Coordinates of C-alpha atoms and ligand atoms in Angstrom, one line a residue:
M16 CA 22.4 -12.4 -24.3
A17 CA 20.3 -11.8 -21.3
L18 CA 19.2 -14.0 -18.4
I19 CA 15.4 -13.3 -18.1
V20 CA 12.8 -14.6 -15.6
Q21 CA 9.4 -14.6 -17.0
K22 CA 6.2 -15.4 -15.1
F23 CA 3.0 -16.5 -16.7
G24 CA -0.3 -16.2 -14.7
G25 CA -3.2 -18.6 -14.5
T26 CA -5.1 -17.2 -17.5
S27 CA -2.0 -17.3 -19.6
V28 CA -1.7 -21.1 -19.1
G29 CA -5.5 -21.7 -18.7
T30 CA -5.8 -24.1 -21.6
V31 CA -3.7 -26.5 -23.7
E32 CA -3.8 -24.0 -26.6
R33 CA -2.6 -21.2 -24.4
I34 CA 0.2 -23.3 -23.0
Q35 CA 1.2 -24.1 -26.5
A36 CA 1.2 -20.4 -27.4
V37 CA 3.2 -19.5 -24.3
A38 CA 5.7 -22.3 -25.4
Q39 CA 6.1 -20.7 -28.8
R40 CA 6.7 -17.3 -27.2
I41 CA 9.3 -18.7 -24.9
K42 CA 11.1 -20.5 -27.8
R43 CA 11.2 -17.2 -29.8
T44 CA 12.8 -15.5 -26.8
V45 CA 15.4 -18.2 -26.5
Q46 CA 16.2 -18.0 -30.2
G47 CA 16.8 -14.3 -29.6
G48 CA 19.9 -15.5 -27.7
N49 CA 18.5 -15.3 -24.1
S50 CA 18.5 -17.7 -21.1
L51 CA 15.1 -18.3 -19.7
V52 CA 13.7 -19.2 -16.3
V53 CA 9.9 -19.4 -16.6
V54 CA 7.7 -19.3 -13.4
V55 CA 4.1 -20.4 -13.9
S56 CA 0.9 -20.3 -11.9
A57 CA -1.7 -23.1 -11.7
M58 CA -3.9 -23.3 -14.7
G59 CA -6.9 -20.9 -14.9
K60 CA -9.0 -21.0 -11.7
S61 CA -7.7 -24.3 -10.6
T62 CA -6.4 -23.1 -7.2
D63 CA -9.9 -21.8 -6.4
V64 CA -11.2 -25.3 -7.4
L65 CA -8.8 -27.0 -5.1
V66 CA -9.8 -24.6 -2.2
D67 CA -13.4 -25.4 -2.9
L68 CA -12.7 -29.1 -2.7
A69 CA -11.1 -28.8 0.7
Q70 CA -13.9 -26.6 2.0
Q71 CA -16.4 -29.3 1.1
I72 CA -14.6 -31.7 3.4
S73 CA -13.5 -29.3 6.2
P74 CA -14.9 -25.8 6.9
N75 CA -11.5 -24.9 8.5
P76 CA -8.9 -27.1 6.8
C77 CA -5.4 -27.2 8.4
R78 CA -2.9 -25.0 6.7
R79 CA -0.4 -27.7 6.2
E80 CA -2.8 -29.9 4.2
M81 CA -3.9 -26.8 2.2
D82 CA -0.3 -26.3 1.2
M83 CA 0.0 -29.9 0.1
L84 CA -3.2 -29.5 -1.9
L85 CA -2.7 -26.0 -3.5
S86 CA 0.9 -26.7 -4.5
T87 CA -0.2 -29.3 -6.9
G88 CA -1.9 -26.8 -9.1
E89 CA 1.4 -25.3 -10.2
Q90 CA 2.9 -28.8 -10.6
V91 CA 0.3 -29.5 -13.3
S92 CA 1.2 -26.4 -15.3
I93 CA 5.0 -26.7 -15.1
A94 CA 4.9 -30.3 -16.4
L95 CA 2.4 -29.4 -19.3
L96 CA 4.5 -26.3 -20.3
S97 CA 7.8 -28.3 -20.2
L98 CA 6.1 -30.9 -22.4
A99 CA 4.9 -28.3 -24.8
L100 CA 8.4 -26.8 -25.1
Q101 CA 10.0 -30.2 -25.7
E102 CA 7.3 -30.9 -28.3
I103 CA 8.6 -27.9 -30.4
D104 CA 12.2 -29.0 -29.9
Q105 CA 13.0 -26.5 -27.2
P106 CA 14.9 -28.4 -24.4
A107 CA 13.2 -27.7 -21.1
I108 CA 12.8 -29.2 -17.6
S109 CA 10.3 -28.5 -15.0
L110 CA 11.2 -28.1 -11.3
T111 CA 9.2 -27.7 -8.1
G112 CA 9.9 -25.0 -5.6
A113 CA 11.8 -27.5 -3.5
Q114 CA 14.0 -28.7 -6.5
V115 CA 15.1 -25.0 -7.2
G116 CA 15.9 -24.6 -3.5
I117 CA 13.3 -21.9 -2.5
V118 CA 13.6 -22.1 1.2
T119 CA 10.9 -20.3 3.1
E120 CA 9.7 -19.8 6.7
A121 CA 7.8 -22.7 8.3
E122 CA 4.6 -20.7 8.0
H123 CA 2.2 -22.7 6.0
S124 CA -0.1 -20.8 3.6
R125 CA 1.7 -17.5 4.0
A126 CA 5.5 -18.3 4.0
R127 CA 8.1 -15.6 3.3
I128 CA 11.2 -16.6 1.2
L129 CA 14.4 -17.0 3.3
E130 CA 16.8 -17.8 0.5
I131 CA 17.1 -19.5 -2.8
R132 CA 19.8 -22.0 -3.6
P133 CA 19.8 -22.1 -7.3
D134 CA 22.7 -24.5 -8.1
R135 CA 20.6 -27.1 -9.8
L136 CA 18.7 -24.5 -11.7
E137 CA 21.9 -22.9 -12.9
H138 CA 23.2 -26.2 -14.0
H139 CA 20.2 -26.9 -16.2
L140 CA 20.5 -23.3 -17.7
R141 CA 24.1 -24.1 -18.6
E142 CA 22.8 -27.2 -20.4
G143 CA 20.8 -24.9 -22.6
K144 CA 17.4 -25.8 -21.1
V145 CA 14.5 -23.6 -20.3
V146 CA 13.9 -24.2 -16.6
V147 CA 10.1 -24.1 -15.9
V148 CA 9.6 -23.5 -12.2
A149 CA 6.4 -23.9 -10.1
G150 CA 5.5 -20.5 -8.6
F151 CA 3.8 -20.0 -5.3
Q152 CA 5.7 -22.7 -3.4
G153 CA 8.8 -23.5 -1.4
I154 CA 10.1 -25.8 1.3
S155 CA 10.4 -24.9 4.9
S156 CA 14.0 -26.1 5.4
V157 CA 16.3 -28.4 3.5
E158 CA 16.0 -31.0 6.3
H159 CA 12.3 -31.2 6.7
L160 CA 11.1 -30.6 3.2
E161 CA 7.7 -29.4 4.3
I162 CA 5.9 -27.9 1.3
T163 CA 4.9 -24.3 1.9
T164 CA 3.0 -21.8 -0.2
L165 CA 3.6 -18.0 -0.3
G166 CA 0.0 -16.9 -0.1
R167 CA -2.5 -16.3 -2.9
G168 CA -1.1 -14.6 -5.9
G169 CA 2.4 -15.6 -4.7
S170 CA 3.8 -16.7 -8.1
D171 CA 4.8 -13.1 -8.8
T172 CA 6.8 -13.2 -5.7
S173 CA 8.5 -16.5 -6.7
A174 CA 9.5 -14.9 -10.1
V175 CA 11.0 -11.7 -8.7
A176 CA 12.8 -13.5 -5.9
L177 CA 14.3 -15.9 -8.5
A178 CA 15.4 -12.9 -10.5
A179 CA 17.1 -11.5 -7.5
A180 CA 18.8 -14.8 -6.5
L181 CA 20.0 -15.3 -10.2
K182 CA 20.9 -11.8 -10.7
A183 CA 18.8 -11.9 -13.8
D184 CA 18.9 -9.0 -16.2
F185 CA 15.1 -8.4 -15.8
C186 CA 11.8 -10.0 -14.8
E187 CA 8.7 -10.0 -16.9
I188 CA 5.2 -10.7 -15.5
Y189 CA 2.9 -11.9 -18.3
T190 CA -0.8 -11.5 -17.5
D191 CA -4.2 -11.1 -19.1
V192 CA -4.2 -7.3 -19.0
P193 CA -1.9 -5.0 -21.0
G194 CA -0.1 -3.8 -17.9
I195 CA -0.9 -1.5 -15.0
L196 CA -3.6 1.0 -15.7
T197 CA -4.3 4.5 -14.3
T198 CA -7.3 3.1 -12.5
D199 CA -9.8 0.1 -12.5
P200 CA -11.0 0.0 -16.2
R201 CA -14.2 -1.8 -15.0
L202 CA -15.2 1.4 -13.1
V203 CA -13.6 4.0 -15.4
P204 CA -13.5 2.9 -19.0
E205 CA -11.2 5.7 -19.9
A206 CA -8.4 4.1 -17.8
Q207 CA -5.2 4.3 -19.7
L208 CA -2.1 2.1 -19.7
M209 CA 0.9 3.5 -17.8
A210 CA 4.2 3.2 -19.5
E211 CA 6.0 3.2 -16.2
I212 CA 5.4 3.5 -12.5
T213 CA 7.8 3.5 -9.5
C214 CA 7.8 0.7 -7.0
D215 CA 6.9 3.2 -4.3
E216 CA 3.9 4.4 -6.3
M217 CA 2.9 0.8 -7.0
L218 CA 3.0 -0.1 -3.3
E219 CA 0.8 2.9 -2.4
L220 CA -1.6 1.9 -5.1
A221 CA -1.8 -1.6 -3.5
S222 CA -5.6 -1.6 -3.7
L223 CA -5.4 -0.9 -7.4
G224 CA -2.4 -2.9 -8.4
A225 CA -2.5 -5.9 -6.0
K226 CA -4.6 -8.0 -8.5
V227 CA -2.1 -7.4 -11.2
L228 CA 1.1 -7.6 -9.2
H229 CA 1.6 -9.2 -5.7
P230 CA 2.8 -6.3 -3.4
R231 CA 5.6 -8.7 -2.0
A232 CA 6.9 -9.0 -5.5
V233 CA 7.2 -5.2 -5.8
E234 CA 8.9 -5.1 -2.4
I235 CA 11.5 -7.5 -3.6
A236 CA 12.0 -5.7 -6.9
R237 CA 12.5 -2.4 -4.9
N238 CA 14.9 -4.0 -2.4
Y239 CA 17.1 -5.7 -5.0
G240 CA 16.7 -3.2 -7.8
I241 CA 15.2 -5.7 -10.2
P242 CA 13.9 -4.3 -13.5
L243 CA 10.4 -5.4 -13.7
V244 CA 7.8 -5.3 -16.5
V245 CA 4.1 -6.2 -16.4
R246 CA 2.7 -7.0 -19.9
S247 CA 0.2 -8.9 -21.8
S248 CA 0.6 -12.6 -22.8
W249 CA -1.5 -12.0 -25.9
S250 CA 0.5 -9.3 -27.6
D251 CA 4.0 -7.9 -28.1
E252 CA 3.1 -4.5 -26.5
P253 CA 5.8 -3.3 -24.1
G254 CA 3.5 -3.2 -21.1
T255 CA 4.3 -1.2 -17.9
K256 CA 7.8 -0.8 -16.4
V257 CA 7.9 -0.9 -12.6
V258 CA 11.0 1.1 -11.8
A259 CA 13.1 0.3 -8.8
P260 CA 15.3 2.9 -7.1
P261 CA 19.1 2.3 -7.3
V262 CA 20.2 -0.1 -4.5
Q263 CA 23.5 -1.1 -2.9
N264 CA 24.5 -4.8 -2.9
R265 CA 22.2 -6.5 -0.6
S266 CA 22.5 -9.9 1.0
L267 CA 20.3 -12.6 -0.5
V268 CA 20.0 -14.3 2.9
G269 CA 16.7 -13.4 4.5
L270 CA 15.5 -12.4 1.1
E271 CA 11.9 -11.7 2.1
I272 CA 12.5 -11.1 5.7
A273 CA 13.7 -7.7 5.2
K274 CA 12.7 -5.5 8.0
A275 CA 9.3 -4.1 8.2
V276 CA 10.6 -0.7 8.5
D277 CA 13.4 0.7 6.4
G278 CA 14.1 3.8 8.2
V279 CA 13.0 6.5 10.6
E280 CA 12.4 9.9 9.0
Y281 CA 12.4 13.2 10.9
D282 CA 11.5 16.7 9.9
A283 CA 11.5 19.5 12.4
D284 CA 11.1 22.1 9.8
Q285 CA 7.3 21.9 9.8
A286 CA 4.6 23.8 11.6
K287 CA 1.0 22.8 12.1
V288 CA -2.1 24.8 11.2
A289 CA -5.4 23.5 12.3
L290 CA -8.9 24.9 11.3
L291 CA -11.5 23.8 13.8
R292 CA -15.2 23.6 13.5
V293 CA -15.6 24.1 9.7
P294 CA -18.9 23.0 8.2
D295 CA -19.1 19.3 7.2
R296 CA -20.2 19.8 3.6
P297 CA -18.8 19.6 0.2
G298 CA -16.4 22.3 -1.0
V299 CA -14.8 23.4 2.4
A300 CA -11.5 21.6 2.0
S301 CA -11.4 22.6 -1.6
K302 CA -11.8 26.3 -0.9
L303 CA -9.2 26.2 1.9
F304 CA -6.5 24.4 -0.1
R305 CA -7.2 26.3 -3.3
D306 CA -6.6 29.6 -1.6
I307 CA -3.4 28.2 0.0
A308 CA -2.1 26.7 -3.3
Q309 CA -2.7 30.1 -5.0
Q310 CA 0.0 31.5 -2.6
Q311 CA 2.3 28.7 -3.8
V312 CA 2.4 27.2 -0.3
D313 CA 3.3 23.5 -0.4
I314 CA 1.4 21.5 2.1
D315 CA 2.8 18.3 3.6
L316 CA 0.5 16.3 5.8
I317 CA -3.2 16.9 5.7
I318 CA -5.6 15.2 7.9
Q319 CA -9.4 15.5 8.5
S320 CA -10.7 13.1 11.1
I321 CA -14.4 12.1 11.3
H322 CA -16.9 14.9 11.7
D323 CA -18.1 15.9 15.2
G324 CA -21.7 17.0 15.1
N325 CA -22.0 19.0 11.9
S326 CA -18.6 20.3 11.7
N327 CA -15.0 19.0 11.0
D328 CA -11.5 19.9 11.8
I329 CA -8.8 20.1 9.1
A330 CA -5.2 20.2 10.0
F331 CA -2.1 20.4 7.8
T332 CA 1.6 21.0 8.1
V333 CA 3.7 23.4 6.1
V334 CA 7.4 24.3 6.1
K335 CA 7.9 27.0 8.9
D336 CA 9.0 29.7 6.4
L337 CA 5.6 29.6 4.9
L338 CA 3.6 29.4 8.0
N339 CA 2.8 33.1 8.0
T340 CA 1.3 32.9 4.6
A341 CA -0.6 29.7 5.3
E342 CA -2.0 31.2 8.6
A343 CA -3.0 34.4 6.8
V344 CA -5.0 32.5 4.1
T345 CA -6.6 30.3 6.7
S346 CA -7.6 33.3 8.7
A347 CA -9.0 35.0 5.7
I348 CA -11.2 32.1 4.9
A349 CA -12.5 31.5 8.4
P350 CA -15.1 34.3 8.3
A351 CA -16.6 33.0 4.9
L352 CA -17.2 29.6 6.6
R353 CA -19.6 31.4 9.0
S354 CA -22.0 32.0 6.3
Y355 CA -22.9 28.4 6.2
P356 CA -26.3 27.9 8.0
E357 CA -24.8 25.1 10.2
A358 CA -22.0 27.1 11.3
D359 CA -23.4 27.6 14.8
Q360 CA -20.0 28.1 16.3
E361 CA -17.1 30.1 14.9
A362 CA -14.3 28.4 13.1
E363 CA -11.1 28.6 15.0
I364 CA -7.5 28.6 14.0
I365 CA -4.7 27.0 15.9
V366 CA -1.1 27.4 14.8
E367 CA 1.7 25.5 16.4
K368 CA 5.4 26.0 15.6
G369 CA 7.0 23.7 18.1
I370 CA 6.2 20.5 16.3
A371 CA 8.1 17.9 14.6
K372 CA 7.1 15.2 12.2
I373 CA 8.5 11.7 12.7
A374 CA 7.6 8.8 10.5
I375 CA 8.5 5.2 9.9
A376 CA 8.6 4.0 6.3
G377 CA 9.0 0.6 4.7
A378 CA 7.2 -1.6 2.2
G379 CA 7.6 -4.5 4.7
M380 CA 4.7 -3.1 6.8
I381 CA 2.2 -4.2 4.0
G382 CA 0.5 -7.4 5.2
R383 CA 2.1 -7.2 8.6
P384 CA -0.4 -5.8 11.1
G385 CA 1.0 -4.2 14.2
I386 CA 3.8 -2.0 12.8
A387 CA 1.8 1.2 13.5
A388 CA 0.8 -0.1 17.0
K389 CA 4.5 -0.8 17.7
M390 CA 5.4 2.7 16.8
F391 CA 2.7 4.2 19.0
K392 CA 3.7 1.8 21.9
T393 CA 7.3 2.8 21.5
L394 CA 6.5 6.5 21.7
A395 CA 4.2 5.9 24.6
D396 CA 6.9 4.0 26.5
V397 CA 9.2 7.1 26.4
G398 CA 6.3 9.3 27.3
V399 CA 5.8 11.0 24.0
N400 CA 2.3 12.2 23.2
I401 CA 1.2 12.0 19.6
E402 CA -0.6 15.1 18.2
M403 CA -1.5 14.0 14.8
I404 CA -1.3 10.6 13.0
S405 CA -1.5 10.0 9.4
T406 CA -0.9 6.6 7.8
S407 CA -0.7 5.2 4.3
E408 CA 0.2 1.7 3.0
V409 CA 3.9 2.1 3.5
K410 CA 4.3 4.9 6.0
V411 CA 3.1 6.0 9.5
S412 CA 3.7 9.6 10.2
C413 CA 3.2 11.2 13.7
V414 CA 3.3 14.9 14.7
I415 CA 4.8 15.3 18.1
D416 CA 6.2 18.1 20.3
Q417 CA 9.7 19.1 19.0
R418 CA 11.1 18.8 22.5
D419 CA 10.4 15.1 22.4
A420 CA 12.2 14.6 19.2
D421 CA 15.5 13.1 20.4
R422 CA 13.8 10.7 22.7
A423 CA 11.4 9.7 19.9
I424 CA 14.1 9.1 17.3
A425 CA 16.3 7.1 19.6
A426 CA 13.4 5.0 20.7
L427 CA 12.0 4.3 17.2
S428 CA 15.5 3.6 15.8
N429 CA 16.1 1.1 18.6
A430 CA 12.7 -0.6 18.4
F431 CA 12.8 -1.1 14.7
G432 CA 16.5 -1.8 14.4
V433 CA 17.1 1.0 11.8
T434 CA 18.9 4.3 11.7
L435 CA 17.6 7.8 11.0
S436 CA 17.3 8.2 7.2
P437 CA 19.0 11.3 5.8
P438 CA 16.6 14.0 4.9
K439 CA 14.8 13.5 1.6
N440 CA 14.6 15.8 -1.4
Q441 CA 17.9 14.8 -3.0
T442 CA 16.1 13.0 -5.7
D443 CA 14.3 15.4 -8.0
T444 CA 10.8 14.2 -8.7
S445 CA 9.5 17.3 -10.5
H446 CA 9.7 15.5 -13.9
L447 CA 7.4 12.8 -12.7
P448 CA 3.6 13.1 -13.0
A449 CA 1.9 14.6 -10.0
V450 CA -0.6 11.9 -10.1
R451 CA 0.2 8.5 -11.7
G452 CA -3.0 6.6 -10.8
V453 CA -6.1 6.6 -8.7
A454 CA -7.7 3.9 -6.7
L455 CA -11.0 3.1 -5.1
D456 CA -11.4 0.9 -2.1
Q457 CA -15.0 -0.2 -1.5
D458 CA -14.4 -3.0 0.9
Q459 CA -13.4 -1.1 3.9
A460 CA -15.3 0.0 7.0
Q461 CA -14.6 3.2 9.0
I462 CA -14.4 2.7 12.8
A463 CA -14.3 5.7 15.0
I464 CA -13.6 5.7 18.7
R465 CA -15.1 8.8 20.4
H466 CA -13.5 10.3 23.6
V467 CA -10.2 8.6 23.8
P468 CA -8.3 10.0 26.7
D469 CA -5.5 12.2 25.3
R470 CA -2.4 10.7 27.0
P471 CA 0.5 8.6 25.8
G472 CA -0.3 5.0 25.3
M473 CA -3.9 5.1 24.2
A474 CA -3.4 4.6 20.4
A475 CA -0.8 2.0 21.3
Q476 CA -3.3 0.0 23.4
L477 CA -6.0 0.1 20.8
F478 CA -3.9 -0.8 17.8
T479 CA -1.8 -3.5 19.6
A480 CA -5.1 -5.3 20.4
L481 CA -6.1 -5.2 16.8
A482 CA -2.8 -6.3 15.5
E483 CA -2.8 -9.3 17.9
A484 CA -5.9 -10.4 16.2
N485 CA -4.1 -10.0 12.8
I486 CA -6.4 -7.2 11.8
S487 CA -4.8 -4.7 9.4
V488 CA -5.7 -1.1 9.8
D489 CA -5.3 1.8 7.4
M490 CA -5.7 5.6 7.6
I491 CA -5.5 6.0 11.3
I492 CA -6.5 9.6 12.0
Q493 CA -6.6 11.4 15.4
S494 CA -8.9 14.3 15.7
Q495 CA -7.7 17.8 16.4
R496 CA -10.5 18.8 18.6
C497 CA -9.8 18.2 22.2
R498 CA -12.7 18.0 24.5
I499 CA -12.3 18.2 28.3
N500 CA -14.4 15.5 29.8
Q501 CA -14.6 15.8 33.6
G502 CA -11.0 17.2 33.7
T503 CA -9.6 14.6 31.2
P504 CA -8.7 15.9 27.7
C505 CA -10.1 13.5 25.0
R506 CA -9.9 13.1 21.3
D507 CA -11.5 10.9 18.7
I508 CA -9.4 8.3 16.7
A509 CA -10.8 7.0 13.4
F510 CA -9.3 4.4 11.1
M511 CA -10.3 1.9 8.3
V512 CA -10.3 -1.8 8.4
A513 CA -11.4 -4.4 5.9
E514 CA -15.2 -4.6 6.0
G515 CA -15.0 -8.3 6.9
D516 CA -12.9 -7.5 10.0
S517 CA -15.2 -4.7 11.3
S518 CA -17.4 -6.8 13.8
Q519 CA -14.3 -8.5 15.2
A520 CA -12.5 -5.2 15.6
E521 CA -15.5 -3.8 17.4
A522 CA -15.6 -6.8 19.7
I523 CA -11.9 -6.5 20.5
L524 CA -12.1 -2.8 21.2
Q525 CA -15.2 -2.7 23.3
P526 CA -13.7 -4.1 26.5
L527 CA -10.7 -1.6 26.2
I528 CA -12.9 1.5 26.2
K529 CA -15.4 0.5 28.8
D530 CA -13.8 2.4 31.6
W531 CA -13.3 5.6 29.6
L532 CA -15.9 8.1 30.3
D533 CA -18.5 8.6 27.4
A534 CA -16.2 6.6 25.1
A535 CA -18.1 4.9 22.2
I536 CA -17.3 2.9 19.1
V537 CA -19.0 4.0 15.8
V538 CA -18.8 1.8 12.8
N539 CA -19.6 3.0 9.3
K540 CA -19.6 0.6 6.5
A541 CA -21.3 2.8 4.0
I542 CA -17.9 4.5 3.0
A543 CA -15.4 4.3 0.2
K544 CA -11.8 5.4 0.0
V545 CA -10.4 7.2 -3.0
S546 CA -6.7 7.7 -3.3
I547 CA -4.5 9.6 -5.7
V548 CA -0.8 8.6 -6.0
G549 CA 2.2 10.1 -7.7
S550 CA 5.8 10.8 -6.8
G551 CA 5.6 14.2 -8.7
M552 CA 3.2 15.6 -6.0
I553 CA 6.2 16.2 -3.8
G554 CA 7.1 19.9 -4.0
H555 CA 4.1 20.6 -6.3
P556 CA 1.6 22.9 -4.6
G557 CA -2.0 22.5 -5.5
V558 CA -2.4 18.8 -6.1
A559 CA -4.5 18.3 -3.0
A560 CA -6.5 21.4 -3.8
H561 CA -7.2 20.1 -7.2
F562 CA -8.3 16.8 -5.9
F563 CA -10.6 18.3 -3.4
A564 CA -12.1 20.7 -5.9
A565 CA -12.8 17.8 -8.3
L566 CA -14.8 16.2 -5.4
A567 CA -16.6 19.4 -4.5
Q568 CA -17.6 20.0 -8.1
E569 CA -19.5 16.7 -7.9
N570 CA -21.0 17.7 -4.6
I571 CA -19.2 14.8 -2.8
N572 CA -18.6 15.3 0.9
I573 CA -15.2 14.3 2.2
E574 CA -15.5 12.5 5.4
M575 CA -11.9 12.0 6.2
I576 CA -8.5 12.9 4.7
A577 CA -5.0 11.3 5.2
T578 CA -1.9 11.9 3.2
S579 CA 1.7 10.7 2.8
E580 CA 4.3 12.3 0.5
I581 CA 3.1 10.6 -2.6
K582 CA -0.5 9.7 -1.8
I583 CA -3.7 11.6 -0.8
S584 CA -6.7 9.6 0.4
C585 CA -10.2 10.8 1.0
V586 CA -13.0 8.8 2.6
V587 CA -16.3 9.5 0.9
P588 CA -19.9 8.1 1.2
Q589 CA -20.0 4.7 -0.4
D590 CA -22.7 5.6 -3.0
R591 CA -20.4 8.4 -4.3
G592 CA -17.3 6.3 -4.5
V593 CA -17.3 5.6 -8.2
D594 CA -18.2 9.2 -8.9
A595 CA -15.3 10.3 -6.8
L596 CA -13.0 8.0 -8.6
K597 CA -14.1 9.2 -12.0
A598 CA -13.8 12.8 -10.9
A599 CA -10.2 12.3 -9.7
H600 CA -9.3 10.4 -12.9
S601 CA -10.5 13.1 -15.1
A602 CA -9.3 16.0 -13.0
F603 CA -5.7 14.8 -13.4
N604 CA -6.2 14.2 -17.2
L605 CA -5.3 10.5 -16.7
A606 CA -7.5 9.6 -19.6
G607 CA -6.1 12.0 -22.0
T608 CA -2.6 13.3 -22.7
K609 CA 0.1 12.1 -20.5
T610 CA 1.2 15.4 -19.2
V611 CA -0.7 16.6 -16.2
T612 CA -1.0 20.3 -15.6
V613 CA -2.2 21.2 -12.2
P614 CA -3.4 24.8 -11.8
A615 CA -1.6 26.2 -8.8
Ligands
LIG59 N1 -2.1 -20.3 -8.0 C1 -1.8 -19.4 -6.9 C2 -3.2 -18.6 -6.7 O1 -4.1 -18.7 -7.4 C3 -0.7 -18.6 -7.0 C4 -0.7 -17.6 -8.1 O2 -1.5 -17.8 -9.1 O3 0.0 -16.6 -8.1 O4 -3.2 -17.8 -5.7
LIG60 MG1 -1.7 -13.1 -10.1

């Protein structure tokens, strides 16, 4: 006999017939000898209908009243589902977030769960009842009883948090799709169902998976080791397993207030190779990384910032032992790049051995702007200059001078209240697919700030200002090329924001750069971001090369590149976004057989 938490989304309880079908399914599971807690969303699109009503009265409704209003949607569906269960002789009781003791922060409309006091819920389970819980809602404290909501899509989070608090055997998310697919099936009809995915991969695929599973739910599953399954309400297919890493016993107090950063990671065994002034046209990254992969050299970070004139700089890091090989390959390719008509200047190679990579990692940084800014500020405060930056959804990596490492580690550990994580690599990921899924993000804009003075504190200043305005940024990349502007070395910094935030971001940044010589902000909305994600790409040379080659074959120009251990993202022209997604999906055989062979 198992204790299971099941969550049914809005479409699954969208009509009376569907509610009755869900009731039948629940009853069957109970008859199989299980105890059940069922979390439900509001029926169909009813939350949107409520939002629309409020908007007709107030263009900017107060968040407290919105919580009052939106929390009613779930109250309708729990009562109806409970009635449907009773009607088929399955004892059941519906409870609101407050009644099951879901205590949250006093942050209306985006509250995080602090703790769950499930005594009453457990009492009803012992009575043999199915407990039907309103998702998406909680109360701010046991004294004030203010109704809060967790943010749109938050019922998934309610379900996984309950599973953690009840130490349930597993949690099932029932939805209107068969599970998590390798990519968006509306764009790529060949998208295939994944049998499983790790929590880390799911988090990096946020832009693909967020509609199916709330990232905060994944974060809780990962932190508490909850076995999680996403599956269809309309069938008995097994769906997709979202696999959590093994965890130690973790306190249930401050359940969702886990730190934004789990740990500081440090790697001094890397060296940097930069290839400056390569032509800005399709095929260049592909050629470079193909030649490198042929030598079995595993690349770690790769970055390419926005182009400068008609040329780009590409930089990457490799383990020091392989530096000579990487440098030799890079030198060999440089003359070939001169044959491009626009190569007015010669490509130049820079190699640096005295570097170290320092990173902060943690799922808690999703949806919390300002974590990268805090890292940059912390480094600036101890006088550490950042040479390379590469960010992904759950990680910010910086390349710094190795001599600064001790200071940087101490300052970051202190600032984020964490310790240095032991070096990775103990977990063998070679059996995992190199690429699990691919995602396309079309609602982002690229912002470049040209001629940022190259001294500690500049990135901190820019990104702190954006974070204060609650603007989330992604893919921050600093250029390799350093220009001397009247004695001051300068670099460009480029990054991505949600398209809707781009004008505000520009307005915030403009006053900050006005005293910098020749500095300028360039906004480009006509871009798209394509990402490939897979834990198996660690220690698997050639994945990046294969991705870039797929884009080159379609004649798609890569405008920016950023990587983390399990993700490679490329910014491409917007009108080529879907082509790029399709090319990546088929290059890694995601549509066909499950085994992915990547030519080295
Ligand atoms: N009903 C809420 C929403 O539409 C919560 C949920 O469905 O998860 O966002
Ligand atoms: Mg949902």
